N, CA, C and O of each residue as an XYZ file, in Angstrom:
584
protein
N     143.096     88.051     69.559
C     141.887     87.260     69.378
C     141.343     86.785     70.710
O     140.137     86.850     70.949
N     142.227     86.304     71.585
C     141.773     85.848     72.894
C     141.123     86.977     73.669
O     140.108     86.801     74.343
N     141.732     88.123     73.553
C     141.209     89.260     74.291
C     139.794     89.615     73.812
O     138.934     89.910     74.642
N     139.536     89.595     72.536
C     138.211     89.887     72.003
C     137.201     88.851     72.483
O     136.064     89.200     72.802
N     137.595     87.594     72.537
C     136.689     86.551     73.008
C     136.355     86.756     74.480
O     135.217     86.560     74.905
N     137.377     87.159     75.262
C     137.143     87.391     76.683
C     136.107     88.484     76.896
O     135.229     88.361     77.750
N     136.212     89.539     76.127
C     135.248     90.626     76.235
C     133.878     90.144     75.806
O     132.876     90.488     76.434
N     133.818     89.359     74.752
C     132.562     88.825     74.262
C     131.897     87.950     75.323
O     130.697     88.068     75.571
N     132.683     87.073     75.945
C     132.124     86.211     76.993
C     131.653     87.050     78.175
O     130.607     86.781     78.765
N     132.449     88.082     78.515
C     132.074     88.961     79.609
C     130.758     89.665     79.293
O     129.873     89.761     80.144
N     130.640     90.156     78.061
C     129.409     90.837     77.643
C     128.207     89.919     77.721
O     127.139     90.333     78.173
N     128.368     88.665     77.281
C     127.268     87.700     77.331
C     126.887     87.395     78.775
O     125.705     87.303     79.109
N     127.901     87.237     79.631
C     127.639     86.958     81.041
C     126.929     88.142     81.690
O     126.000     87.955     82.475
N     127.362     89.356     81.364
C     126.724     90.550     81.924
C     125.266     90.647     81.468
O     124.377     90.967     82.258
N     125.038     90.370     80.197
C     123.675     90.412     79.664
C     122.794     89.377     80.360
O     121.639     89.653     80.684
N     123.344     88.189     80.588
C     122.589     87.138     81.276
C     122.249     87.565     82.698
O     121.137     87.322     83.168
N     123.198     88.202     83.389
C     122.954     88.681     84.760
C     121.859     89.738     84.771
O     120.971     89.706     85.623
N     121.919     90.675     83.830
C     120.899     91.721     83.754
C     119.532     91.099     83.501
O     118.542     91.505     84.110
N     119.474     90.114     82.604
C     118.217     89.439     82.299
C     117.659     88.751     83.549
O     116.472     88.883     83.848
N     118.507     88.018     84.280
C     118.049     87.310     85.479
C     117.596     88.293     86.552
O     116.607     88.037     87.239
N     118.294     89.400     86.709
C     117.879     90.400     87.682
C     116.519     90.994     87.309
O     115.670     91.202     88.175
N     116.320     91.261     86.033
C     115.043     91.802     85.576
C     113.919     90.804     85.828
O     112.837     91.193     86.267
N     114.159     89.528     85.558
C     113.155     88.495     85.811
C     112.833     88.419     87.295
O     111.666     88.308     87.669
N     113.846     88.478     88.138
C     113.648     88.433     89.581
C     112.856     89.632     90.063
O     112.001     89.498     90.938
N     113.127     90.792     89.510
C     112.392     91.999     89.894
C     110.932     91.873     89.506
O     110.051     92.273     90.267
N     110.663     91.316     88.314
C     109.276     91.117     87.898
C     108.564     90.139     88.819
O     107.409     90.362     89.183
N     109.233     89.064     89.198
C     108.634     88.081     90.101
C     108.355     88.713     91.453
O     107.324     88.434     92.064
N     109.273     89.572     91.935
C     109.052     90.243     93.209
C     107.873     91.187     93.125
O     107.082     91.269     94.064
N     107.737     91.911     92.004
C     106.626     92.832     91.828
C     105.311     92.070     91.853
O     104.343     92.523     92.463
N     105.268     90.918     91.196
C     104.045     90.124     91.170
C     103.752     89.634     92.584
O     102.627     89.759     93.069
N     104.745     89.088     93.228
C     104.627     88.643     94.616
C     103.441     87.731     94.863
O     102.746     87.332     93.928
N     103.216     87.406     96.116
C     102.061     86.588     96.467
C     100.774     87.352     96.146
O     100.689     88.561     96.363
N      99.802     86.650     95.640
C      98.549     87.301     95.290
C      97.398     86.298     95.284
O      97.600     85.090     95.414
N      96.218     86.818     95.135
C      95.015     86.010     95.017
C      94.570     86.062     93.561
O      94.440     87.145     92.991
N      94.337     84.908     92.961
C      93.871     84.829     91.574
C      92.443     84.279     91.563
O      92.145     83.267     92.197
N      91.583     84.958     90.839
C      90.199     84.499     90.686
C      89.909     84.395     89.198
O      90.083     85.349     88.439
N      89.466     83.217     88.805
C      89.123     82.954     87.408
C      87.628     82.683     87.316
O      87.097     81.862     88.065
N      86.945     83.369     86.402
C      85.565     83.031     86.084
C      85.651     81.783     85.218
O      86.099     81.844     84.074
N      85.220     80.652     85.766
C      85.453     79.368     85.126
C      84.284     78.898     84.277
O      84.487     78.289     83.227
N      83.051     79.175     84.722
C      81.877     78.710     83.975
C      80.657     79.554     84.331
O      80.522     80.057     85.446
N      79.782     79.690     83.351
C      78.494     80.348     83.523
C      77.479     79.415     82.884
O      77.559     79.142     81.686
N      76.520     78.919     83.672
C      75.589     77.916     83.152
C      74.156     78.192     83.620
O      73.929     78.553     84.775
N      73.207     78.018     82.716
C      71.805     78.188     83.111
C      71.448     77.196     84.216
O      71.866     76.038     84.197
N      70.675     77.675     85.163
C      70.183     76.832     86.261
C      68.665     76.941     86.292
O      68.074     77.761     85.590
N      68.051     76.114     87.103
C      66.594     76.067     87.167
C      65.962     77.429     87.453
O      64.945     77.779     86.855
N      66.552     78.184     88.347
C      65.950     79.461     88.749
C      66.690     80.684     88.229
O      66.265     81.810     88.486
N      67.790     80.488     87.499
C      68.555     81.632     87.028
C      69.857     81.219     86.375
O      69.860     80.499     85.376
N      70.972     81.679     86.943
C      72.280     81.430     86.356
C      73.256     80.988     87.438
O      73.328     81.594     88.508
N      74.002     79.932     87.153
C      75.019     79.422     88.073
C      76.385     79.897     87.591
O      76.803     79.589     86.475
N      77.072     80.651     88.445
C      78.380     81.218     88.110
C      79.427     80.497     88.940
O      79.322     80.428     90.165
N      80.451     79.952     88.260
C      81.514     79.196     88.945
C      82.845     79.906     88.810
O      83.222     80.349     87.725
N      83.558     80.010     89.932
C      84.874     80.632     89.985
C      85.894     79.627     90.483
O      85.578     78.756     91.293
N      87.120     79.751     89.994
C      88.268     79.013     90.530
C      89.140     80.057     91.213
O      89.599     81.007     90.578
N      89.363     79.875     92.507
C      90.203     80.811     93.263
C      91.486     80.108     93.674
O      91.473     78.955     94.103
N      92.593     80.825     93.534
C      93.909     80.299     93.945
C      94.578     81.322     94.846
O      94.859     82.448     94.434
N      94.826     80.912     96.078
C      95.481     81.778     97.040
C      96.985     81.546     96.956
O      97.486     80.512     97.399
N      97.699     82.509     96.389
C      99.143     82.397     96.241
C      99.914     83.005     97.409
O     101.137     83.135     97.351
N      99.201     83.375     98.463
C      99.851     83.918     99.660
C     100.451     82.780    100.482
O     100.067     81.624    100.303
N     101.377     83.087    101.374
C     102.003     82.039    102.198
C     101.109     81.517    103.323
O     101.469     80.554    104.000
N      99.949     82.142    103.529
C      99.035     81.706    104.588
C      97.601     81.752    104.074
O      97.311     82.380    103.056
N      96.717     81.083    104.789
C      95.305     81.014    104.396
C      94.610     82.358    104.562
O      94.974     83.174    105.409
N      93.613     82.557    103.737
C      92.670     83.654    103.915
C      91.441     82.989    104.531
O      90.816     82.129    103.910
N      91.101     83.388    105.744
C      89.999     82.730    106.455
C      88.643     83.031    105.823
O      87.751     82.182    105.826
N      88.487     84.253    105.277
C      87.218     84.618    104.645
C      87.447     85.775    103.696
O      88.089     86.767    104.043
N      86.915     85.636    102.495
C      86.993     86.699    101.489
C      85.600     86.918    100.907
O      84.998     86.003    100.345
N      85.102     88.131    101.047
C      83.793     88.497    100.504
C      83.999     89.686     99.570
O      84.571     90.705     99.956
N      83.521     89.534     98.335
C      83.710     90.577     97.339
C      82.387     91.218     96.958
O      81.388     90.532     96.745
N      82.394     92.561     96.875
C      81.259     93.290     96.335
C      81.344     93.123     94.827
O      82.345     93.491     94.212
N      80.313     92.577     94.241
C      80.342     92.184     92.836
C      79.193     92.838     92.076
O      78.063     92.884     92.563
N      79.487     93.337     90.895
C      78.476     93.972     90.053
C      78.289     93.112     88.815
O      79.246     92.811     88.102
N      77.054     92.722     88.571
C      76.714     91.963     87.363
C      76.231     92.964     86.320
O      75.314     93.745     86.573
N      76.854     92.934     85.156
C      76.581     93.911     84.103
C      76.089     93.175     82.866
O      76.686     92.182     82.449
N      74.994     93.666     82.278
C      74.431     92.979     81.109
C      75.232     93.294     79.848
O      76.164     94.097     79.873
N      74.854     92.654     78.760
C      75.591     92.811     77.498
C      75.497     94.229     76.929
O      76.325     94.625     76.109
N      74.493     94.992     77.362
C      74.346     96.378     76.915
C      75.188     97.326     77.765
O      75.235     98.526     77.494
N      75.859     96.788     78.803
C      76.712     97.608     79.649
C      76.006     98.218     80.846
O      76.575     99.058     81.542
N      74.768     97.800     81.091
C      74.017     98.334     82.222
C      74.138     97.416     83.434
O      74.194     96.193     83.308
N      74.177     98.037     84.602
C      74.243     97.268     85.844
C      72.941     96.496     86.009
O      71.854     97.074     86.013
N      73.072     95.180     86.145
C      71.905     94.325     86.360
C      71.621     94.224     87.855
O      70.472     94.303     88.290
N      72.702     94.046     88.644
C      72.567     94.035     90.108
C      73.920     94.102     90.785
O      74.956     93.785     90.201
N      73.873     94.522     92.028
C      75.030     94.583     92.900
C      74.801     93.528     93.980
O      73.729     93.471     94.582
N      75.803     92.701     94.220
C      75.639     91.612     95.180
C      76.961     91.325     95.890
O      78.000     91.874     95.521
N      76.922     90.481     96.889
C      78.126     90.048     97.596
C      78.367     88.578     97.305
O      77.452     87.761     97.412
N      79.600     88.237     96.936
C      79.999     86.850     96.741
C      80.951     86.482     97.874
O      82.040     87.042     97.994
N      80.522     85.536     98.699
C      81.325     85.085     99.834
C      82.123     83.857     99.410
O      81.564     82.771     99.255
N      83.424     84.028     99.224
C      84.296     82.941     98.789
C      84.746     82.071     99.959
O      85.406     81.051     99.759
N      84.391     82.471    101.175
C      84.736     81.672    102.346
C      86.231     81.575    102.554
O      86.973     82.520    102.285
N      86.668     80.419    103.038
C      88.090     80.191    103.307
C      88.821     79.822    102.023
O      88.329     79.049    101.201
N      90.010     80.400    101.876
C      90.868     80.110    100.730
C      92.237     79.699    101.260
O      93.058     80.554    101.590
N      92.487     78.384    101.344
C      93.772     77.918    101.884
C      94.940     78.298    100.976
O      94.786     78.410     99.760
N      96.092     78.491    101.579
C      97.296     78.868    100.828
C      97.705     77.759     99.870
O      97.738     76.583    100.232
N      98.016     78.160     98.636
C      98.568     77.232     97.656
C      97.624     76.157     97.152
O      98.070     75.199     96.521
N      96.321     76.290     97.415
C      95.365     75.263     96.978
C      94.195     75.907     96.255
O      93.624     76.876     96.754
N      93.828     75.390     95.090
C      92.690     75.956     94.364
C      91.368     75.590     95.044
O      91.243     74.533     95.662
N      90.401     76.474     94.919
C      89.057     76.230     95.437
C      88.046     76.713     94.409
O      88.210     77.780     93.818
N      86.993     75.916     94.198
C      85.899     76.304     93.315
C      84.773     76.851     94.191
O      84.411     76.259     95.208
N      84.234     77.986     93.774
C      83.104     78.591     94.467
C      82.021     78.855     93.439
O      82.281     79.407     92.370
N      80.780     78.447     93.782
C      79.657     78.625     92.865
C      78.600     79.511     93.513
O      78.351     79.445     94.716
N      77.990     80.340     92.672
C      76.956     81.247     93.136
C      75.774     81.150     92.180
O      75.928     81.309     90.969
N      74.595     80.888     92.735
C      73.373     80.808     91.955
C      72.691     82.172     92.006
O      72.393     82.689     93.083
N      72.449     82.742     90.839
C      71.852     84.075     90.756
C      70.424     83.929     90.228
O      70.218     83.728     89.031
N      69.445     84.031     91.119
C      68.050     83.858     90.696
C      67.598     84.976     89.756
O      67.976     86.136     89.918
N      66.788     84.604     88.778
C      66.206     85.587     87.868
C      67.169     86.165     86.844
O      66.818     87.116     86.145
N      68.373     85.617     86.737
C      69.350     86.115     85.761
C      69.497     85.119     84.625
O      69.785     83.945     84.857
N      69.298     85.586     83.385
C      69.549     84.756     82.211
C      71.044     84.859     81.892
O      71.554     85.954     81.656
N      71.730     83.744     81.885
C      73.180     83.737     81.645
C      73.551     84.418     80.332
O      74.580     85.089     80.247
N      72.719     84.247     79.312
C      73.002     84.846     78.005
C      73.026     86.374     78.052
O      73.628     87.011     77.187
N      72.375     86.964     79.057
C      72.329     88.419     79.185
C      73.553     88.985     79.899
O      73.774     90.196     79.882
N      74.349     88.119     80.527
C      75.486     88.570     81.319
C      76.677     88.899     80.424
O      77.126     88.050     79.653
N      77.195     90.129     80.522
C      78.317     90.549     79.694
C      79.619     90.687     80.471
O      80.689     90.332     79.976
N      79.517     91.207     81.699
C      80.706     91.419     82.534
C      80.360     91.184     83.995
O      79.216     91.346     84.421
N      81.371     90.800     84.743
C      81.279     90.751     86.190
C      82.410     91.625     86.712
O      83.580     91.411     86.395
N      82.038     92.613     87.518
C      83.009     93.548     88.076
C      83.216     93.230     89.552
O      82.266     93.248     90.335
N      84.466     92.939     89.931
C      84.814     92.836     91.346
C      85.030     94.282     91.774
O      86.073     94.876     91.500
N      84.033     94.833     92.447
C      83.987     96.249     92.781
C      84.832     96.600     93.997
O      85.218     97.754     94.187
N      85.112     95.602     94.810
C      85.904     95.833     96.013
C      85.736     94.676     96.973
O      85.042     93.699     96.691
N      86.382     94.810     98.106
C      86.322     93.775     99.128
C      85.376     94.236    100.218
O      85.533     95.326    100.769
N      84.400     93.411    100.524
C      83.463     93.716    101.596
C      84.008     93.220    102.927
O      83.813     93.855    103.964
N      84.695     92.080    102.890
C      85.332     91.517    104.093
C      86.551     90.712    103.665
O      86.522     89.993    102.666
N      87.608     90.844    104.429
C      88.810     90.051    104.189
C      89.432     89.730    105.537
O      90.024     90.594    106.184
N      89.292     88.486    105.947
C      89.887     88.019    107.188
C      91.080     87.164    106.804
O      90.937     86.021    106.371
N      92.265     87.747    106.974
C      93.466     87.069    106.483
C      94.593     87.039    107.513
O      95.761     86.898    107.150
N      94.251     87.170    108.780
C      95.263     87.082    109.834
C      96.423     88.024    109.606
O      96.230     89.205    109.318
N      97.630     87.499    109.736
C      98.848     88.304    109.607
C      99.034     88.878    108.198
O      99.780     89.842    108.022
N      98.368     88.303    107.198
C      98.479     88.829    105.833
C      97.843     90.215    105.735
O      98.246     91.039    104.914
N      96.854     90.456    106.575
C      96.150     91.735    106.558
C      95.041     91.764    105.528
O      94.954     90.896    104.660
N      94.196     92.773    105.636
C      93.035     92.908    104.745
C      93.415     93.102    103.282
O      92.635     92.774    102.388
N      94.598     93.628    103.036
C      95.039     93.884    101.658
C      95.251     92.583    100.879
O      95.328     92.616     99.650
N      95.347     91.451    101.558
C      95.595     90.168    100.886
C      94.510     89.825     99.875
O      94.766     89.098     98.915
N      93.303     90.340    100.081
C      92.192     90.033     99.177
C      92.096     90.991     97.993
O      91.418     90.697     97.009
N      92.769     92.129     98.083
C      92.581     93.146     97.053
C      93.849     93.519     96.295
O      93.808     93.678     95.075
N      94.967     93.661     96.988
C      96.194     94.086     96.319
C      96.731     92.983     95.426
O      96.919     91.851     95.871
N      96.974     93.309     94.184
C      97.502     92.334     93.240
C      96.486     91.285     92.830
O      96.865     90.210     92.364
N      95.198     91.577     92.996
C      94.151     90.629     92.616
C      94.254     90.347     91.122
O      94.189     91.263     90.302
N      94.413     89.086     90.780
C      94.592     88.647     89.393
C      93.273     88.064     88.902
O      92.846     87.017     89.388
N      92.624     88.719     87.951
C      91.318     88.298     87.453
C      91.425     87.804     86.018
O      92.125     88.394     85.195
N      90.718     86.707     85.728
C      90.698     86.169     84.364
C      89.368     85.452     84.140
O      88.603     85.229     85.079
N      89.106     85.098     82.886
C      87.862     84.412     82.549
C      88.103     83.360     81.475
O      88.832     83.593     80.511
N      87.487     82.212     81.652
C      87.490     81.152     80.634
C      86.191     81.156     79.840
O      85.943     80.252     79.041
N      85.364     82.170     80.059
C      84.062     82.251     79.407
C      84.024     83.475     78.508
O      84.999     84.222     78.427
N      82.910     83.679     77.840
C      82.749     84.898     77.038
C      82.283     86.069     77.893
O      82.087     87.173     77.385
N      82.103     85.831     79.193
C      81.781     86.903     80.138
C      83.109     87.405     80.705
O      83.918     86.624     81.206
N      83.318     88.709     80.620
C      84.565     89.300     81.083
C      84.528     89.494     82.602
O      83.518     89.940     83.148
N      85.626     89.161     83.280
C      85.773     89.407     84.719
C      86.755     90.558     84.875
O      87.919     90.453     84.486
N      86.272     91.661     85.449
C      87.093     92.859     85.581
C      87.122     93.320     87.033
O      86.321     92.874     87.854
N      88.054     94.217     87.338
C      88.117     94.711     88.723
C      89.071     95.850     88.878
O      89.235     96.373     89.980
């Protein structure tokens, strides 16, 4: 009986180790990254005000991040291509960035596509800090894709 319990405990311990290793591997794969959330879309006097929450999960600041962005209407057609300059994104601190889009009715906006990085000044992190592992999400009915 003791011997069976010993094997059982060993099996449970081994399973726990495998689980922890798998979790650690997933965390390593995710690694430091930049997260951008579409936080709000609101009508403005001249068009539409789009608000983003950016979180820099890298160990150092990104001095400047500019994204080529495509605004797509609810019918799936490109409304316009533009650049969103998120400016400086300090490490480990959230930042809100707002962009006023003249002549755009917010109700017509269906998706926002982060098409690529136009500029990424990230020092030792390198230019890939703005694009690799970019985590996109939306709190609105407008989808943020990339």
